[in-house]
């Protein structure tokens, strides 16, 4: 007969008694996804922070956690949860554009939280919180997205990379116009922000 307690799992086999402990502490995980391709093929790196714990109050979740993690150390449990979260984070990045991720961080965080929570509940783990900490890349794809109307672009490469995420016909028009225009920054501004 197996007996499940909030603090331990006891196994009783013919006069042989052993106990194993499973940690109910909150785990803080840094979820890093490096060079994941967005919907338009732009590679970005995303870092999120998640708080999660094994639910001791819910008997079904505790039983599931005991079945999955009994005998594993806290770092091993954290690694399993981290791999699961990272997989969900990568999947959501692949369905969004850089602009959607960068401009609407709350929506991105909510999507990761929702999808990961439903999967981790089956393991007996509840996601307490998930926050998007950082979005970056090795190039300059998302930097123009937060420019104000008075900010000139640093160089033509920045604009070309930004427009590549948009539509190809605008990219071609802008590129051809830059070669003939005396003041390319003004022209670029008109194409991107006033069309």
PDB file of C-alpha atoms in Angstrom:
ATOM      1  CA  UNK A   1       0.000   0.000   0.000  1.00  0.00           C
ATOM      2  CA  UNK A   2       1.329   3.421  -0.951  1.00  0.00           C
ATOM      3  CA  UNK A   3       0.751   6.316   1.409  1.00  0.00           C
ATOM      4  CA  UNK A   4       1.141   9.867   0.174  1.00  0.00           C
ATOM      5  CA  UNK A   5       1.839  12.654   2.631  1.00  0.00           C
ATOM      6  CA  UNK A   6       2.353  16.331   1.919  1.00  0.00           C
ATOM      7  CA  UNK A   7       6.012  16.168   2.926  1.00  0.00           C
ATOM      8  CA  UNK A   8       7.015  12.685   1.814  1.00  0.00           C
ATOM      9  CA  UNK A   9       6.090   9.547  -0.094  1.00  0.00           C
ATOM     10  CA  UNK A  10       6.238   6.369   1.937  1.00  0.00           C
ATOM     11  CA  UNK A  11       6.534   2.928   0.399  1.00  0.00           C
ATOM     12  CA  UNK A  12       5.699  -0.141   2.452  1.00  0.00           C
ATOM     13  CA  UNK A  13       6.845  -3.523   1.165  1.00  0.00           C
ATOM     14  CA  UNK A  14       6.696  -6.477   3.548  1.00  0.00           C
ATOM     15  CA  UNK A  15       8.270  -4.988   6.655  1.00  0.00           C
ATOM     16  CA  UNK A  16      10.627  -2.839   4.578  1.00  0.00           C
ATOM     17  CA  UNK A  17      10.014   0.859   4.979  1.00  0.00           C
ATOM     18  CA  UNK A  18      11.707   3.609   2.996  1.00  0.00           C
ATOM     19  CA  UNK A  19      10.914   7.238   2.525  1.00  0.00           C
ATOM     20  CA  UNK A  20      11.881   9.715  -0.147  1.00  0.00           C
ATOM     21  CA  UNK A  21      11.447  13.428   0.016  1.00  0.00           C
ATOM     22  CA  UNK A  22      10.377  15.730  -2.752  1.00  0.00           C
ATOM     23  CA  UNK A  23      10.987  19.444  -2.472  1.00  0.00           C
ATOM     24  CA  UNK A  24       7.983  21.750  -2.372  1.00  0.00           C
ATOM     25  CA  UNK A  25      10.145  24.870  -2.621  1.00  0.00           C
ATOM     26  CA  UNK A  26       9.526  27.461  -5.309  1.00  0.00           C
ATOM     27  CA  UNK A  27      11.972  27.108  -8.203  1.00  0.00           C
ATOM     28  CA  UNK A  28      13.212  30.131 -10.150  1.00  0.00           C
ATOM     29  CA  UNK A  29      14.187  29.247 -13.710  1.00  0.00           C
ATOM     30  CA  UNK A  30      15.904  31.382 -16.345  1.00  0.00           C
ATOM     31  CA  UNK A  31      14.420  30.156 -19.602  1.00  0.00           C
ATOM     32  CA  UNK A  32      16.814  30.967 -22.465  1.00  0.00           C
ATOM     33  CA  UNK A  33      16.021  30.317 -26.101  1.00  0.00           C
ATOM     34  CA  UNK A  34      18.959  31.230 -28.317  1.00  0.00           C
ATOM     35  CA  UNK A  35      18.680  31.945 -32.045  1.00  0.00           C
ATOM     36  CA  UNK A  36      15.093  30.819 -32.555  1.00  0.00           C
ATOM     37  CA  UNK A  37      13.560  31.700 -35.921  1.00  0.00           C
ATOM     38  CA  UNK A  38      10.409  33.817 -35.831  1.00  0.00           C
ATOM     39  CA  UNK A  39       7.497  33.494 -38.247  1.00  0.00           C
ATOM     40  CA  UNK A  40       9.392  35.478 -40.914  1.00  0.00           C
ATOM     41  CA  UNK A  41      12.682  33.653 -40.394  1.00  0.00           C
ATOM     42  CA  UNK A  42      14.399  36.239 -38.208  1.00  0.00           C
ATOM     43  CA  UNK A  43      16.679  34.619 -35.586  1.00  0.00           C
ATOM     44  CA  UNK A  44      16.247  36.087 -32.099  1.00  0.00           C
ATOM     45  CA  UNK A  45      17.206  35.124 -28.563  1.00  0.00           C
ATOM     46  CA  UNK A  46      14.668  35.366 -25.763  1.00  0.00           C
ATOM     47  CA  UNK A  47      15.129  35.077 -22.009  1.00  0.00           C
ATOM     48  CA  UNK A  48      12.237  34.596 -19.620  1.00  0.00           C
ATOM     49  CA  UNK A  49      12.026  34.052 -15.863  1.00  0.00           C
ATOM     50  CA  UNK A  50       9.595  31.510 -14.448  1.00  0.00           C
ATOM     51  CA  UNK A  51       8.587  30.725 -10.874  1.00  0.00           C
ATOM     52  CA  UNK A  52       7.216  27.238 -10.359  1.00  0.00           C
ATOM     53  CA  UNK A  53       6.582  24.769  -7.588  1.00  0.00           C
ATOM     54  CA  UNK A  54       5.216  21.340  -6.875  1.00  0.00           C
ATOM     55  CA  UNK A  55       1.734  21.729  -5.446  1.00  0.00           C
ATOM     56  CA  UNK A  56       1.531  20.159  -2.011  1.00  0.00           C
ATOM     57  CA  UNK A  57      -2.087  21.160  -1.392  1.00  0.00           C
ATOM     58  CA  UNK A  58      -3.558  19.429  -4.452  1.00  0.00           C
ATOM     59  CA  UNK A  59      -3.456  15.655  -3.862  1.00  0.00           C
ATOM     60  CA  UNK A  60      -3.718  14.729  -7.544  1.00  0.00           C
ATOM     61  CA  UNK A  61      -0.881  17.059  -8.525  1.00  0.00           C
ATOM     62  CA  UNK A  62       1.235  15.864  -5.594  1.00  0.00           C
ATOM     63  CA  UNK A  63       0.684  12.230  -6.594  1.00  0.00           C
ATOM     64  CA  UNK A  64       1.652  13.047 -10.197  1.00  0.00           C
ATOM     65  CA  UNK A  65       4.773  14.870  -9.007  1.00  0.00           C
ATOM     66  CA  UNK A  66       5.729  11.945  -6.770  1.00  0.00           C
ATOM     67  CA  UNK A  67       5.383   9.523  -9.680  1.00  0.00           C
ATOM     68  CA  UNK A  68       7.462  11.744 -11.969  1.00  0.00           C
ATOM     69  CA  UNK A  69      10.133  13.058  -9.623  1.00  0.00           C
ATOM     70  CA  UNK A  70      10.497  10.675  -6.682  1.00  0.00           C
ATOM     71  CA  UNK A  71      14.184  10.109  -6.006  1.00  0.00           C
ATOM     72  CA  UNK A  72      15.258  13.108  -8.092  1.00  0.00           C
ATOM     73  CA  UNK A  73      17.109  16.061  -6.616  1.00  0.00           C
ATOM     74  CA  UNK A  74      15.840  19.633  -6.812  1.00  0.00           C
ATOM     75  CA  UNK A  75      18.297  20.523  -9.634  1.00  0.00           C
ATOM     76  CA  UNK A  76      17.100  17.496 -11.642  1.00  0.00           C
ATOM     77  CA  UNK A  77      13.469  18.555 -11.214  1.00  0.00           C
ATOM     78  CA  UNK A  78      14.384  22.122 -12.190  1.00  0.00           C
ATOM     79  CA  UNK A  79      16.161  20.845 -15.320  1.00  0.00           C
ATOM     80  CA  UNK A  80      13.130  18.839 -16.450  1.00  0.00           C
ATOM     81  CA  UNK A  81      10.807  21.805 -15.898  1.00  0.00           C
ATOM     82  CA  UNK A  82      13.271  24.144 -17.638  1.00  0.00           C
ATOM     83  CA  UNK A  83      13.487  21.938 -20.732  1.00  0.00           C
ATOM     84  CA  UNK A  84       9.695  21.779 -20.933  1.00  0.00           C
ATOM     85  CA  UNK A  85       9.329  25.548 -20.550  1.00  0.00           C
ATOM     86  CA  UNK A  86      12.069  26.238 -23.084  1.00  0.00           C
ATOM     87  CA  UNK A  87      10.343  24.018 -25.641  1.00  0.00           C
ATOM     88  CA  UNK A  88       7.070  25.904 -25.238  1.00  0.00           C
ATOM     89  CA  UNK A  89       8.848  29.267 -25.387  1.00  0.00           C
ATOM     90  CA  UNK A  90      10.567  28.274 -28.672  1.00  0.00           C
ATOM     91  CA  UNK A  91       7.280  27.093 -30.176  1.00  0.00           C
ATOM     92  CA  UNK A  92       5.551  30.395 -29.416  1.00  0.00           C
ATOM     93  CA  UNK A  93       8.481  32.434 -30.772  1.00  0.00           C
ATOM     94  CA  UNK A  94       8.221  30.480 -34.041  1.00  0.00           C
ATOM     95  CA  UNK A  95       4.579  31.550 -34.472  1.00  0.00           C
ATOM     96  CA  UNK A  96       5.125  35.289 -33.905  1.00  0.00           C
ATOM     97  CA  UNK A  97       7.034  38.071 -35.642  1.00  0.00           C
ATOM     98  CA  UNK A  98       9.833  40.027 -34.003  1.00  0.00           C
ATOM     99  CA  UNK A  99       7.557  43.055 -33.865  1.00  0.00           C
ATOM    100  CA  UNK A 100       4.769  41.136 -32.088  1.00  0.00           C
ATOM    101  CA  UNK A 101       7.179  39.765 -29.480  1.00  0.00           C
ATOM    102  CA  UNK A 102       8.989  43.034 -28.909  1.00  0.00           C
ATOM    103  CA  UNK A 103       5.975  45.355 -28.793  1.00  0.00           C
ATOM    104  CA  UNK A 104       3.555  43.111 -26.902  1.00  0.00           C
ATOM    105  CA  UNK A 105       5.650  41.399 -24.238  1.00  0.00           C
ATOM    106  CA  UNK A 106       2.644  40.863 -21.999  1.00  0.00           C
ATOM    107  CA  UNK A 107       0.800  38.880 -24.668  1.00  0.00           C
ATOM    108  CA  UNK A 108       3.894  36.755 -25.310  1.00  0.00           C
ATOM    109  CA  UNK A 109       4.328  36.091 -21.574  1.00  0.00           C
ATOM    110  CA  UNK A 110       0.670  35.130 -21.219  1.00  0.00           C
ATOM    111  CA  UNK A 111       0.916  32.680 -24.124  1.00  0.00           C
ATOM    112  CA  UNK A 112       3.992  30.955 -22.684  1.00  0.00           C
ATOM    113  CA  UNK A 113       2.381  30.869 -19.219  1.00  0.00           C
ATOM    114  CA  UNK A 114      -0.860  29.377 -20.538  1.00  0.00           C
ATOM    115  CA  UNK A 115       0.701  26.671 -22.721  1.00  0.00           C
ATOM    116  CA  UNK A 116       3.408  25.692 -20.231  1.00  0.00           C
ATOM    117  CA  UNK A 117       0.974  25.622 -17.297  1.00  0.00           C
ATOM    118  CA  UNK A 118      -1.325  23.126 -18.989  1.00  0.00           C
ATOM    119  CA  UNK A 119       1.597  20.811 -19.737  1.00  0.00           C
ATOM    120  CA  UNK A 120       3.377  21.090 -16.381  1.00  0.00           C
ATOM    121  CA  UNK A 121       0.165  20.494 -14.395  1.00  0.00           C
ATOM    122  CA  UNK A 122       0.276  16.905 -15.678  1.00  0.00           C
ATOM    123  CA  UNK A 123       3.680  16.592 -13.986  1.00  0.00           C
ATOM    124  CA  UNK A 124       2.355  18.023 -10.720  1.00  0.00           C
ATOM    125  CA  UNK A 125       4.083  21.373 -11.174  1.00  0.00           C
ATOM    126  CA  UNK A 126       2.255  24.682 -11.190  1.00  0.00           C
ATOM    127  CA  UNK A 127       3.703  27.734 -12.910  1.00  0.00           C
ATOM    128  CA  UNK A 128       3.374  30.590 -10.435  1.00  0.00           C
ATOM    129  CA  UNK A 129       4.576  33.274 -12.849  1.00  0.00           C
ATOM    130  CA  UNK A 130       6.387  33.794 -16.139  1.00  0.00           C
ATOM    131  CA  UNK A 131       7.895  37.093 -17.280  1.00  0.00           C
ATOM    132  CA  UNK A 132       9.687  37.948 -20.497  1.00  0.00           C
ATOM    133  CA  UNK A 133      13.020  39.381 -19.396  1.00  0.00           C
ATOM    134  CA  UNK A 134      14.922  40.084 -22.612  1.00  0.00           C
ATOM    135  CA  UNK A 135      14.568  39.950 -26.390  1.00  0.00           C
ATOM    136  CA  UNK A 136      17.707  40.443 -28.439  1.00  0.00           C
ATOM    137  CA  UNK A 137      19.632  39.330 -31.487  1.00  0.00           C
ATOM    138  CA  UNK A 138      23.126  39.589 -32.916  1.00  0.00           C
ATOM    139  CA  UNK A 139      21.897  41.873 -35.666  1.00  0.00           C
ATOM    140  CA  UNK A 140      19.770  45.015 -35.585  1.00  0.00           C
ATOM    141  CA  UNK A 141      16.345  43.647 -36.573  1.00  0.00           C
ATOM    142  CA  UNK A 142      14.210  44.980 -33.747  1.00  0.00           C
ATOM    143  CA  UNK A 143      16.022  48.201 -32.893  1.00  0.00           C
ATOM    144  CA  UNK A 144      14.002  50.459 -35.221  1.00  0.00           C
ATOM    145  CA  UNK A 145      10.760  49.223 -33.678  1.00  0.00           C
ATOM    146  CA  UNK A 146      11.067  51.521 -30.677  1.00  0.00           C
ATOM    147  CA  UNK A 147      12.226  54.657 -32.518  1.00  0.00           C
ATOM    148  CA  UNK A 148      10.229  57.818 -32.059  1.00  0.00           C
ATOM    149  CA  UNK A 149       9.279  60.137 -34.913  1.00  0.00           C
ATOM    150  CA  UNK A 150      12.356  62.304 -34.304  1.00  0.00           C
ATOM    151  CA  UNK A 151      14.883  59.466 -34.270  1.00  0.00           C
ATOM    152  CA  UNK A 152      16.882  59.085 -37.497  1.00  0.00           C
ATOM    153  CA  UNK A 153      18.112  55.634 -38.427  1.00  0.00           C
ATOM    154  CA  UNK A 154      21.820  55.066 -37.905  1.00  0.00           C
ATOM    155  CA  UNK A 155      22.477  53.515 -41.274  1.00  0.00           C
ATOM    156  CA  UNK A 156      20.880  52.058 -44.336  1.00  0.00           C
ATOM    157  CA  UNK A 157      21.527  48.492 -43.165  1.00  0.00           C
ATOM    158  CA  UNK A 158      19.237  49.001 -40.183  1.00  0.00           C
ATOM    159  CA  UNK A 159      16.409  50.107 -42.453  1.00  0.00           C
ATOM    160  CA  UNK A 160      16.947  47.308 -44.933  1.00  0.00           C
ATOM    161  CA  UNK A 161      16.866  44.720 -42.148  1.00  0.00           C
ATOM    162  CA  UNK A 162      13.753  46.288 -40.659  1.00  0.00           C
ATOM    163  CA  UNK A 163      11.988  46.354 -43.995  1.00  0.00           C
ATOM    164  CA  UNK A 164      12.901  42.761 -44.717  1.00  0.00           C
ATOM    165  CA  UNK A 165      10.542  41.822 -41.907  1.00  0.00           C
ATOM    166  CA  UNK A 166       7.830  43.901 -43.584  1.00  0.00           C
ATOM    167  CA  UNK A 167       6.941  43.554 -47.269  1.00  0.00           C
ATOM    168  CA  UNK A 168       9.371  42.885 -50.098  1.00  0.00           C
ATOM    169  CA  UNK A 169       7.908  45.554 -52.424  1.00  0.00           C
ATOM    170  CA  UNK A 170       8.504  48.279 -49.812  1.00  0.00           C
ATOM    171  CA  UNK A 171      12.028  46.973 -49.336  1.00  0.00           C
ATOM    172  CA  UNK A 172      12.761  47.207 -53.081  1.00  0.00           C
ATOM    173  CA  UNK A 173      11.231  50.684 -53.363  1.00  0.00           C
ATOM    174  CA  UNK A 174      13.203  51.925 -50.384  1.00  0.00           C
ATOM    175  CA  UNK A 175      16.463  50.416 -51.589  1.00  0.00           C
ATOM    176  CA  UNK A 176      16.149  51.929 -55.063  1.00  0.00           C
ATOM    177  CA  UNK A 177      15.143  55.283 -53.660  1.00  0.00           C
ATOM    178  CA  UNK A 178      18.069  55.363 -51.250  1.00  0.00           C
ATOM    179  CA  UNK A 179      20.518  55.179 -54.126  1.00  0.00           C
ATOM    180  CA  UNK A 180      19.049  58.270 -55.775  1.00  0.00           C
ATOM    181  CA  UNK A 181      17.976  60.342 -52.786  1.00  0.00           C
ATOM    182  CA  UNK A 182      20.116  63.116 -51.299  1.00  0.00           C
ATOM    183  CA  UNK A 183      18.494  62.837 -47.883  1.00  0.00           C
ATOM    184  CA  UNK A 184      17.785  59.122 -47.399  1.00  0.00           C
ATOM    185  CA  UNK A 185      16.780  59.442 -43.756  1.00  0.00           C
ATOM    186  CA  UNK A 186      13.809  61.626 -44.615  1.00  0.00           C
ATOM    187  CA  UNK A 187      12.696  59.281 -47.367  1.00  0.00           C
ATOM    188  CA  UNK A 188      13.059  56.223 -45.155  1.00  0.00           C
ATOM    189  CA  UNK A 189      10.976  57.871 -42.469  1.00  0.00           C
ATOM    190  CA  UNK A 190       8.208  58.600 -44.959  1.00  0.00           C
ATOM    191  CA  UNK A 191       8.110  55.028 -46.226  1.00  0.00           C
ATOM    192  CA  UNK A 192       8.080  53.299 -42.847  1.00  0.00           C
ATOM    193  CA  UNK A 193       6.053  55.529 -40.608  1.00  0.00           C
ATOM    194  CA  UNK A 194       3.748  57.493 -42.866  1.00  0.00           C
ATOM    195  CA  UNK A 195       2.627  54.971 -45.477  1.00  0.00           C
TER     196      UNK A 195
END
